[in-house]
Amino acid sequence: MRLHPAQAVVTGFAVAIAVGTALLMLPFAKAGPGGASFVEALFTATSAVCVTGLVVVDTPVYWTGFGHVVILVMIQLGGLGIMIFASMIGLILARKMSVRSRLNAAAEAKALGLDDVRSLVRGIVAISLLVEGVVAVLLFLRFLLGYGYSPGESAWHAVFHAVSSFNNAGFALYSDSLMGFVSDPFVCLPIAAAIILGGLGFPVIMQLRKELRHPLHWSMNTKLVLWGSAVLLVAGAVFITVIEWSNPATLGGHDPWVRVLAGFFQSVQTRTAGFNSVDIAGMHDETWLGMDILMFIGGGPAGTAGGIKVTTFAVLFFILLTELRGEGAVNIFGKRLSRAVHRQAITVVLVAVAAVVAGTGTIMLLSGEGLDRALFETVSAFGTVGMSTGITADLPESAQIVLIVMMFLGRLGPLTLGSAIALRERRALYELPKERPAIG
């Protein structure tokens, strides 16, 4: 039985999670006697493959070196994409790709055609390794020269955090994430840069690589992602910094320039990365709400970020603007937007809102947590962000399973998951007469 490309993507991620769960349940993957429980292993594997970063155990303490390597491999697989990775292996071994492999890879990379999928796959892998390599070198030098780590320890910490940051995973080898580096721009800024690049999406990065000096040739997707990301990053940084400026539990105890750095760093994390350089649990409720919105929007499509995507949010914004102006067509950057995109954007947002509301309500019922914390954890899971108010590890297993479902749904996207479930596309052979209900 041949799977629809969307079904193949969902199946690939499910198989990767199952394999990761089995590996993490091995006795030598866990520090101390015995092995990890099924829910602990499943949650960690899902969080790694879905590049989220939410954890129910202390990553650096609970897992052995073998467990850390398994997590790192799953992060890389999840960030690249299971179908992209499989296609790359096929290219290396057989130097060719079947039509089915091209369809699967194109579906995962959101490619518009099959003409140059092989180059697309090679480009995605090359960009990932290049960015991760550069960031790893910078972090290696900082850990070695600034913190006195041994060369081996510096290399391992540098590689792990470089891969985790570019893939927007948020896993760290420190129990307090990156709070120990809150005032160190030589650690925070390279990691932030990797997160931003990964969150732009591979189509945007590849077009910028080819046409960086020709912005007139940029596609609507590239322009929307760049402008949307810039606005949200700046707005998020200003919002977090202003609200938390005097909060002694977060920014208040630091020098002004450190507060600015930390505010910017946390804004970057809402692009679905999940590291934290300050205590998320100590933030004001208003900050959590603002971060909920930023995490829900997420990053660019066909990249390592989650959320409904910047392009979806931008499309809805321009649709709203067009309706308020009373215009007939939605025009963006001198181009008319297809009406099919209107429906897709509305569908994605409504399904995402329904998933978040259902997940939040279920977690509140199962755990007894309040709305603010339950909503934050749910949005963090759905947006594959990984930031937490500190309740994830203390939730009952039933609530943790809800977060597992949210991470899986958020990584694959409501529309992809929905099309994977559908057995076939149904096209109506007729149209019904039009009629308009009253709106508003």
Coordinates of C-alpha atoms in Angstrom, one line a residue:
M1 CA 0.0 0.0 0.0
R2 CA 1.5 3.3 -1.1
L3 CA 1.0 6.2 1.3
H4 CA -0.1 9.7 0.4
P5 CA 3.0 12.0 0.8
A6 CA 1.4 13.6 3.9
Q7 CA 0.7 10.2 5.3
A8 CA 4.3 9.2 4.7
V9 CA 5.5 12.2 6.6
V10 CA 3.3 11.5 9.6
T11 CA 4.3 7.8 9.5
G12 CA 8.0 8.7 9.3
F13 CA 7.8 10.8 12.4
A14 CA 5.8 8.2 14.3
V15 CA 8.3 5.5 13.5
A16 CA 11.2 7.8 14.5
I17 CA 9.5 8.5 17.8
A18 CA 8.8 4.8 18.4
V19 CA 12.5 3.9 17.7
G20 CA 13.7 6.7 19.9
T21 CA 11.4 5.6 22.7
A22 CA 12.7 2.1 22.5
L23 CA 16.3 3.3 22.7
L24 CA 15.7 5.6 25.6
M25 CA 14.1 2.7 27.5
L26 CA 17.3 0.7 27.4
P27 CA 18.9 0.4 30.9
F28 CA 22.2 2.1 29.7
A29 CA 20.3 5.1 28.4
K30 CA 19.4 6.2 31.9
A31 CA 21.8 7.1 34.7
G32 CA 21.4 5.0 37.8
P33 CA 19.7 1.6 38.2
G34 CA 16.8 0.5 36.0
G35 CA 15.5 2.0 32.8
A36 CA 13.3 4.9 32.0
S37 CA 9.5 4.4 32.2
F38 CA 7.5 4.2 29.0
V39 CA 6.0 7.7 29.4
E40 CA 9.3 9.3 30.3
A41 CA 11.0 7.7 27.2
L42 CA 8.0 8.5 24.9
F43 CA 7.7 12.1 26.1
T44 CA 11.5 12.7 25.6
A45 CA 11.5 11.0 22.2
T46 CA 8.5 13.0 21.0
S47 CA 10.0 16.2 22.3
A48 CA 13.3 15.5 20.5
V49 CA 11.9 14.3 17.2
C50 CA 9.3 17.2 17.2
V51 CA 12.2 19.6 18.2
T52 CA 10.2 20.9 21.1
G53 CA 12.4 20.7 24.2
L54 CA 9.8 20.1 26.9
V55 CA 11.0 17.6 29.4
V56 CA 9.7 15.5 32.3
V57 CA 13.1 14.6 33.6
D58 CA 16.3 16.6 34.1
T59 CA 18.1 16.0 30.8
P60 CA 21.8 16.3 31.9
V61 CA 21.3 14.3 35.1
Y62 CA 18.7 11.6 34.1
W63 CA 20.2 10.4 30.9
T64 CA 23.6 8.9 30.3
G65 CA 26.0 9.9 27.4
F66 CA 24.3 7.3 25.3
G67 CA 20.9 8.8 26.0
H68 CA 22.2 12.3 25.2
V69 CA 23.5 11.0 21.8
V70 CA 20.1 9.4 21.1
I71 CA 18.4 12.7 21.9
L72 CA 20.8 14.6 19.7
V73 CA 20.3 12.3 16.7
M74 CA 16.5 12.5 17.1
I75 CA 16.8 16.3 17.2
Q76 CA 18.7 16.3 14.0
L77 CA 16.3 13.9 12.3
G78 CA 13.3 15.9 13.4
G79 CA 14.8 19.2 12.3
L80 CA 15.9 18.0 8.9
G81 CA 12.7 16.0 8.4
I82 CA 12.4 12.3 8.2
M83 CA 11.7 12.2 4.5
I84 CA 14.5 14.7 3.8
F85 CA 16.9 12.5 5.7
A86 CA 15.7 9.3 4.0
S87 CA 16.0 11.0 0.6
M88 CA 19.6 12.1 1.4
I89 CA 20.5 8.6 2.3
G90 CA 19.1 7.4 -1.0
L91 CA 21.1 10.0 -2.9
I92 CA 24.3 8.9 -1.1
L93 CA 23.8 5.2 -1.6
A94 CA 22.1 5.0 -5.0
R95 CA 22.8 8.5 -6.4
K96 CA 19.1 8.8 -7.4
M97 CA 15.7 9.4 -6.0
S98 CA 12.5 7.6 -6.9
V99 CA 9.4 9.5 -7.8
R100 CA 7.8 8.4 -4.5
S101 CA 10.8 9.7 -2.6
R102 CA 10.6 13.0 -4.4
L103 CA 6.9 13.3 -3.6
N104 CA 7.5 12.7 0.1
A105 CA 10.5 15.0 0.3
A106 CA 8.6 17.8 -1.6
A107 CA 5.6 17.4 0.7
E108 CA 7.8 17.8 3.8
A109 CA 9.8 20.7 2.4
K110 CA 6.7 22.4 1.1
A111 CA 8.2 22.5 -2.4
L112 CA 6.0 23.7 -5.2
G113 CA 7.2 21.1 -7.7
L114 CA 9.4 18.1 -8.3
D115 CA 11.8 19.6 -10.8
D116 CA 14.7 20.1 -8.5
V117 CA 14.0 18.1 -5.4
R118 CA 17.4 16.5 -5.3
S119 CA 19.1 19.9 -5.2
L120 CA 16.6 21.0 -2.6
V121 CA 17.5 18.0 -0.4
R122 CA 21.2 18.6 -0.8
G123 CA 20.8 22.3 0.0
I124 CA 18.8 21.6 3.2
V125 CA 21.4 19.2 4.5
A126 CA 24.3 21.5 3.5
I127 CA 22.7 24.6 5.1
S128 CA 22.0 22.7 8.3
L129 CA 25.5 21.3 8.7
L130 CA 27.1 24.7 7.8
V131 CA 25.1 26.7 10.3
E132 CA 25.5 24.1 13.0
G133 CA 29.2 23.8 12.3
V134 CA 29.8 27.6 12.5
V135 CA 27.9 27.9 15.8
A136 CA 29.6 24.9 17.2
V137 CA 33.0 26.4 16.5
L138 CA 32.0 29.7 18.2
L139 CA 30.6 27.9 21.2
F140 CA 33.6 25.6 21.4
L141 CA 36.0 28.5 21.6
R142 CA 33.9 30.2 24.3
F143 CA 33.5 27.1 26.5
L144 CA 37.2 26.3 26.1
L145 CA 38.6 29.8 26.7
G146 CA 36.0 31.4 28.8
Y147 CA 34.8 28.6 31.1
G148 CA 37.8 26.3 31.4
Y149 CA 36.1 23.3 29.9
S150 CA 38.3 20.5 28.6
P151 CA 38.6 20.3 24.8
G152 CA 36.4 17.2 24.7
E153 CA 33.8 18.7 27.0
S154 CA 33.8 21.9 25.1
A155 CA 33.4 20.1 21.8
W156 CA 30.5 18.0 23.1
H157 CA 28.6 20.9 24.7
A158 CA 29.2 23.1 21.6
V159 CA 27.9 20.5 19.1
F160 CA 24.9 19.6 21.2
H161 CA 23.8 23.1 21.7
A162 CA 24.5 24.1 18.1
V163 CA 22.3 21.3 16.8
S164 CA 19.6 22.0 19.4
S165 CA 19.5 25.7 18.6
F166 CA 19.5 25.5 14.8
N167 CA 16.8 22.9 15.0
N168 CA 14.8 25.0 17.4
A169 CA 14.8 22.1 19.9
G170 CA 15.7 23.8 23.2
F171 CA 17.3 20.8 24.8
A172 CA 20.3 21.8 27.0
L173 CA 23.0 20.0 28.9
Y174 CA 22.4 22.2 32.0
S175 CA 19.6 21.7 34.5
D176 CA 18.7 25.4 34.4
S177 CA 18.8 25.5 30.6
L178 CA 21.0 28.6 29.8
M179 CA 20.4 30.7 32.9
G180 CA 24.0 30.5 33.8
F181 CA 24.9 32.3 30.6
V182 CA 22.3 35.1 30.9
S183 CA 25.0 37.8 30.8
D184 CA 27.3 36.1 28.2
P185 CA 26.6 37.5 24.7
F186 CA 29.3 35.1 23.3
V187 CA 27.0 32.2 24.2
C188 CA 23.5 33.7 23.9
L189 CA 24.0 35.5 20.5
P190 CA 25.4 32.6 18.5
I191 CA 22.6 30.4 19.8
A192 CA 20.0 33.1 19.1
A193 CA 21.4 33.5 15.5
A194 CA 21.1 29.8 14.9
I195 CA 17.5 29.8 16.2
I196 CA 16.5 32.7 13.9
L197 CA 18.1 31.1 10.9
G198 CA 16.4 27.7 11.6
G199 CA 13.1 29.5 12.2
L200 CA 13.1 31.3 8.8
G201 CA 12.6 28.0 7.0
F202 CA 14.8 26.4 4.3
P203 CA 13.0 27.9 1.3
V204 CA 13.8 31.4 2.6
I205 CA 17.4 30.6 3.5
M206 CA 18.0 29.0 0.1
Q207 CA 16.5 31.9 -1.8
L208 CA 18.5 34.4 0.2
R209 CA 21.7 32.4 -0.5
K210 CA 21.0 32.8 -4.3
E211 CA 19.4 36.2 -4.5
L212 CA 20.5 38.1 -1.3
R213 CA 21.3 41.3 -3.4
H214 CA 18.2 41.1 -5.5
P215 CA 15.2 41.7 -3.1
L216 CA 12.9 42.4 -6.0
H217 CA 13.3 38.8 -7.0
W218 CA 12.3 37.5 -3.6
S219 CA 9.1 35.5 -3.4
M220 CA 6.0 36.6 -1.4
N221 CA 6.8 33.8 1.1
T222 CA 10.3 35.1 1.7
K223 CA 9.2 38.7 2.1
L224 CA 6.4 37.7 4.5
V225 CA 8.7 35.5 6.6
L226 CA 11.5 38.2 6.8
W227 CA 9.2 41.1 7.6
G228 CA 7.0 39.1 9.9
S229 CA 9.9 37.6 11.8
A230 CA 11.7 41.0 12.2
V231 CA 8.5 42.7 13.5
L232 CA 7.7 39.8 15.9
L233 CA 11.3 39.6 17.2
V234 CA 11.5 43.3 17.9
A235 CA 8.0 43.6 19.4
G236 CA 8.6 40.5 21.5
A237 CA 11.9 41.8 22.8
V238 CA 10.4 45.2 23.7
F239 CA 7.4 43.6 25.3
I240 CA 9.3 41.1 27.5
T241 CA 12.0 43.6 28.5
V242 CA 9.5 46.3 29.5
I243 CA 7.1 44.0 31.4
E244 CA 9.9 42.2 33.2
W245 CA 12.3 45.1 33.7
S246 CA 11.8 45.5 37.4
N247 CA 10.8 41.9 38.2
P248 CA 13.5 40.6 40.7
A249 CA 12.7 37.0 39.8
T250 CA 13.7 37.5 36.1
L251 CA 15.4 40.7 34.7
G252 CA 15.3 43.0 37.7
G253 CA 18.4 41.7 39.4
H254 CA 20.7 42.3 36.4
D255 CA 22.5 45.3 34.9
P256 CA 20.5 47.2 32.2
W257 CA 22.5 45.9 29.3
V258 CA 22.0 42.3 30.6
R259 CA 18.2 42.9 30.8
V260 CA 18.1 44.0 27.2
L261 CA 20.2 40.9 26.1
A262 CA 18.0 38.6 28.2
G263 CA 14.8 40.2 26.8
F264 CA 15.9 39.8 23.3
F265 CA 17.1 36.2 23.9
Q266 CA 13.7 35.2 25.4
S267 CA 11.9 36.9 22.4
V268 CA 14.0 34.7 20.1
Q269 CA 13.0 31.6 22.1
T270 CA 9.4 32.3 21.3
R271 CA 10.3 31.5 17.6
T272 CA 9.9 27.9 19.0
A273 CA 13.3 27.3 20.4
G274 CA 12.7 26.8 24.1
F275 CA 15.9 27.7 25.9
N276 CA 15.6 30.2 28.7
S277 CA 18.2 32.5 30.3
V278 CA 15.9 33.6 33.0
D279 CA 13.3 31.8 35.2
I280 CA 10.1 31.4 33.1
A281 CA 8.2 30.4 36.2
G282 CA 9.0 33.8 37.8
M283 CA 7.6 35.9 35.0
H284 CA 4.4 38.0 35.3
D285 CA 1.2 36.6 34.0
E286 CA 1.0 39.3 31.4
T287 CA 4.4 38.2 30.0
W288 CA 3.1 34.6 29.8
L289 CA 0.1 35.8 27.8
G290 CA 2.3 37.7 25.3
M291 CA 4.6 34.8 24.9
D292 CA 1.6 32.5 24.3
I293 CA 0.7 34.6 21.3
L294 CA 4.3 34.7 20.0
M295 CA 4.7 30.9 20.5
F296 CA 1.4 30.3 18.8
I297 CA 2.5 32.2 15.7
G298 CA 5.9 30.5 15.6
G299 CA 8.4 30.8 12.7
G300 CA 8.6 30.3 9.0
P301 CA 7.2 27.3 7.1
A302 CA 9.3 24.3 5.9
G303 CA 11.9 24.9 8.6
T304 CA 12.6 23.8 12.1
A305 CA 10.1 26.1 13.8
G306 CA 6.6 25.3 14.8
G307 CA 3.4 27.2 15.4
I308 CA 0.8 28.2 12.8
K309 CA 3.8 30.0 11.0
V310 CA 4.5 33.6 10.3
T311 CA 3.1 33.4 6.8
T312 CA -0.3 32.2 8.0
F313 CA -0.5 35.0 10.5
A314 CA 0.6 37.6 7.9
V315 CA -2.0 36.3 5.4
L316 CA -4.8 36.6 8.0
F317 CA -3.5 40.1 8.8
F318 CA -3.7 41.2 5.2
I319 CA -7.1 39.6 4.8
L320 CA -8.4 41.6 7.8
L321 CA -6.8 44.8 6.4
T322 CA -8.4 44.2 3.0
E323 CA -11.9 43.7 4.6
L324 CA -11.5 46.8 6.7
R325 CA -10.6 48.8 3.6
G326 CA -13.6 47.3 1.7
E327 CA -11.4 46.1 -1.1
G328 CA -12.2 43.0 -3.2
A329 CA -8.8 41.3 -3.6
V330 CA -6.0 40.7 -1.0
N331 CA -2.8 42.3 -2.4
I332 CA 0.6 41.6 -0.7
F333 CA 3.8 43.2 -1.9
G334 CA 2.4 44.0 -5.4
K335 CA 0.9 40.5 -5.9
R336 CA -2.7 39.2 -5.5
L337 CA -3.2 36.4 -3.0
S338 CA -4.9 33.3 -4.2
R339 CA -8.3 32.6 -2.6
A340 CA -7.3 29.0 -1.9
V341 CA -4.6 30.4 0.4
H342 CA -7.4 32.3 2.3
R343 CA -9.1 29.0 3.1
Q344 CA -5.9 27.3 4.0
A345 CA -4.9 30.0 6.4
I346 CA -8.3 30.1 8.1
T347 CA -8.4 26.3 8.3
V348 CA -4.9 26.1 9.9
V349 CA -5.7 28.8 12.5
L350 CA -9.1 27.4 13.4
V351 CA -7.8 23.8 13.8
A352 CA -4.8 25.1 15.8
V353 CA -7.1 27.2 18.1
A354 CA -9.4 24.2 18.6
A355 CA -6.4 22.0 19.4
V356 CA -5.0 24.4 22.0
V357 CA -8.3 25.0 23.6
A358 CA -9.0 21.3 23.8
G359 CA -5.5 20.6 25.1
T360 CA -5.6 23.3 27.7
G361 CA -9.0 22.3 29.0
T362 CA -8.0 18.7 29.2
I363 CA -4.8 19.4 31.1
M364 CA -6.8 21.6 33.6
L365 CA -9.2 18.8 34.2
L366 CA -6.5 16.1 34.6
S367 CA -4.1 18.2 36.7
G368 CA -6.0 20.9 38.5
E369 CA -3.7 23.5 37.2
G370 CA -4.9 27.1 36.6
L371 CA -5.6 28.5 33.1
D372 CA -2.4 30.6 32.8
R373 CA 0.1 27.7 33.4
A374 CA -2.0 25.1 31.5
L375 CA -2.3 27.4 28.5
F376 CA 1.4 28.2 28.5
E377 CA 2.4 24.5 28.6
T378 CA -0.1 23.6 25.9
V379 CA 0.9 26.4 23.5
S380 CA 4.5 25.6 24.2
A381 CA 3.9 22.0 23.2
F382 CA 1.8 22.8 20.2
G383 CA 4.2 25.5 19.0
T384 CA 7.1 23.0 19.6
V385 CA 8.7 25.7 21.7
G386 CA 9.7 23.9 24.9
M387 CA 9.6 26.7 27.4
S388 CA 7.8 25.8 30.6
T389 CA 6.4 27.4 33.7
G390 CA 7.8 24.4 35.6
I391 CA 4.8 22.2 35.9
T392 CA 5.4 19.7 33.0
A393 CA 7.4 17.2 35.1
D394 CA 4.8 17.4 37.9
L395 CA 1.8 16.7 35.7
P396 CA 0.1 13.3 35.9
E397 CA 1.0 10.9 33.1
S398 CA -2.4 11.4 31.5
A399 CA -1.7 15.1 31.2
Q400 CA 1.8 14.5 29.9
I401 CA 0.3 12.3 27.2
V402 CA -1.9 15.2 26.2
L403 CA 1.3 17.3 25.7
I404 CA 2.8 14.4 23.6
V405 CA -0.2 14.6 21.3
M406 CA 0.1 18.4 21.1
M407 CA 3.8 18.2 20.2
F408 CA 3.1 15.7 17.5
L409 CA 0.3 17.7 16.1
G410 CA 2.2 21.0 16.3
R411 CA 5.3 19.7 14.5
L412 CA 3.4 18.1 11.6
G413 CA 0.8 20.9 11.3
P414 CA -2.9 20.5 11.6
L415 CA -3.4 20.7 7.9
T416 CA -0.8 18.0 7.2
L417 CA -2.2 15.7 9.8
G418 CA -5.7 16.2 8.5
S419 CA -4.7 15.4 5.0
A420 CA -2.8 12.4 6.1
I421 CA -5.9 11.0 7.8
A422 CA -8.1 11.6 4.7
L423 CA -8.0 8.6 2.4
R424 CA -8.4 10.6 -0.8
E425 CA -9.2 14.0 -2.0
R426 CA -12.9 14.6 -2.9
R427 CA -13.8 16.9 -5.7
A428 CA -17.3 18.0 -6.2
L429 CA -18.6 17.7 -9.7
Y430 CA -21.1 20.5 -9.3
E431 CA -21.6 23.8 -7.5
L432 CA -24.6 24.9 -5.4
P433 CA -26.2 28.4 -5.8
K434 CA -24.6 31.2 -3.7
E435 CA -26.2 32.8 -0.7
R436 CA -24.7 35.1 2.0
P437 CA -25.6 34.9 5.7
A438 CA -25.4 37.9 8.0
I439 CA -21.9 38.3 9.5
G440 CA -21.2 40.1 12.7

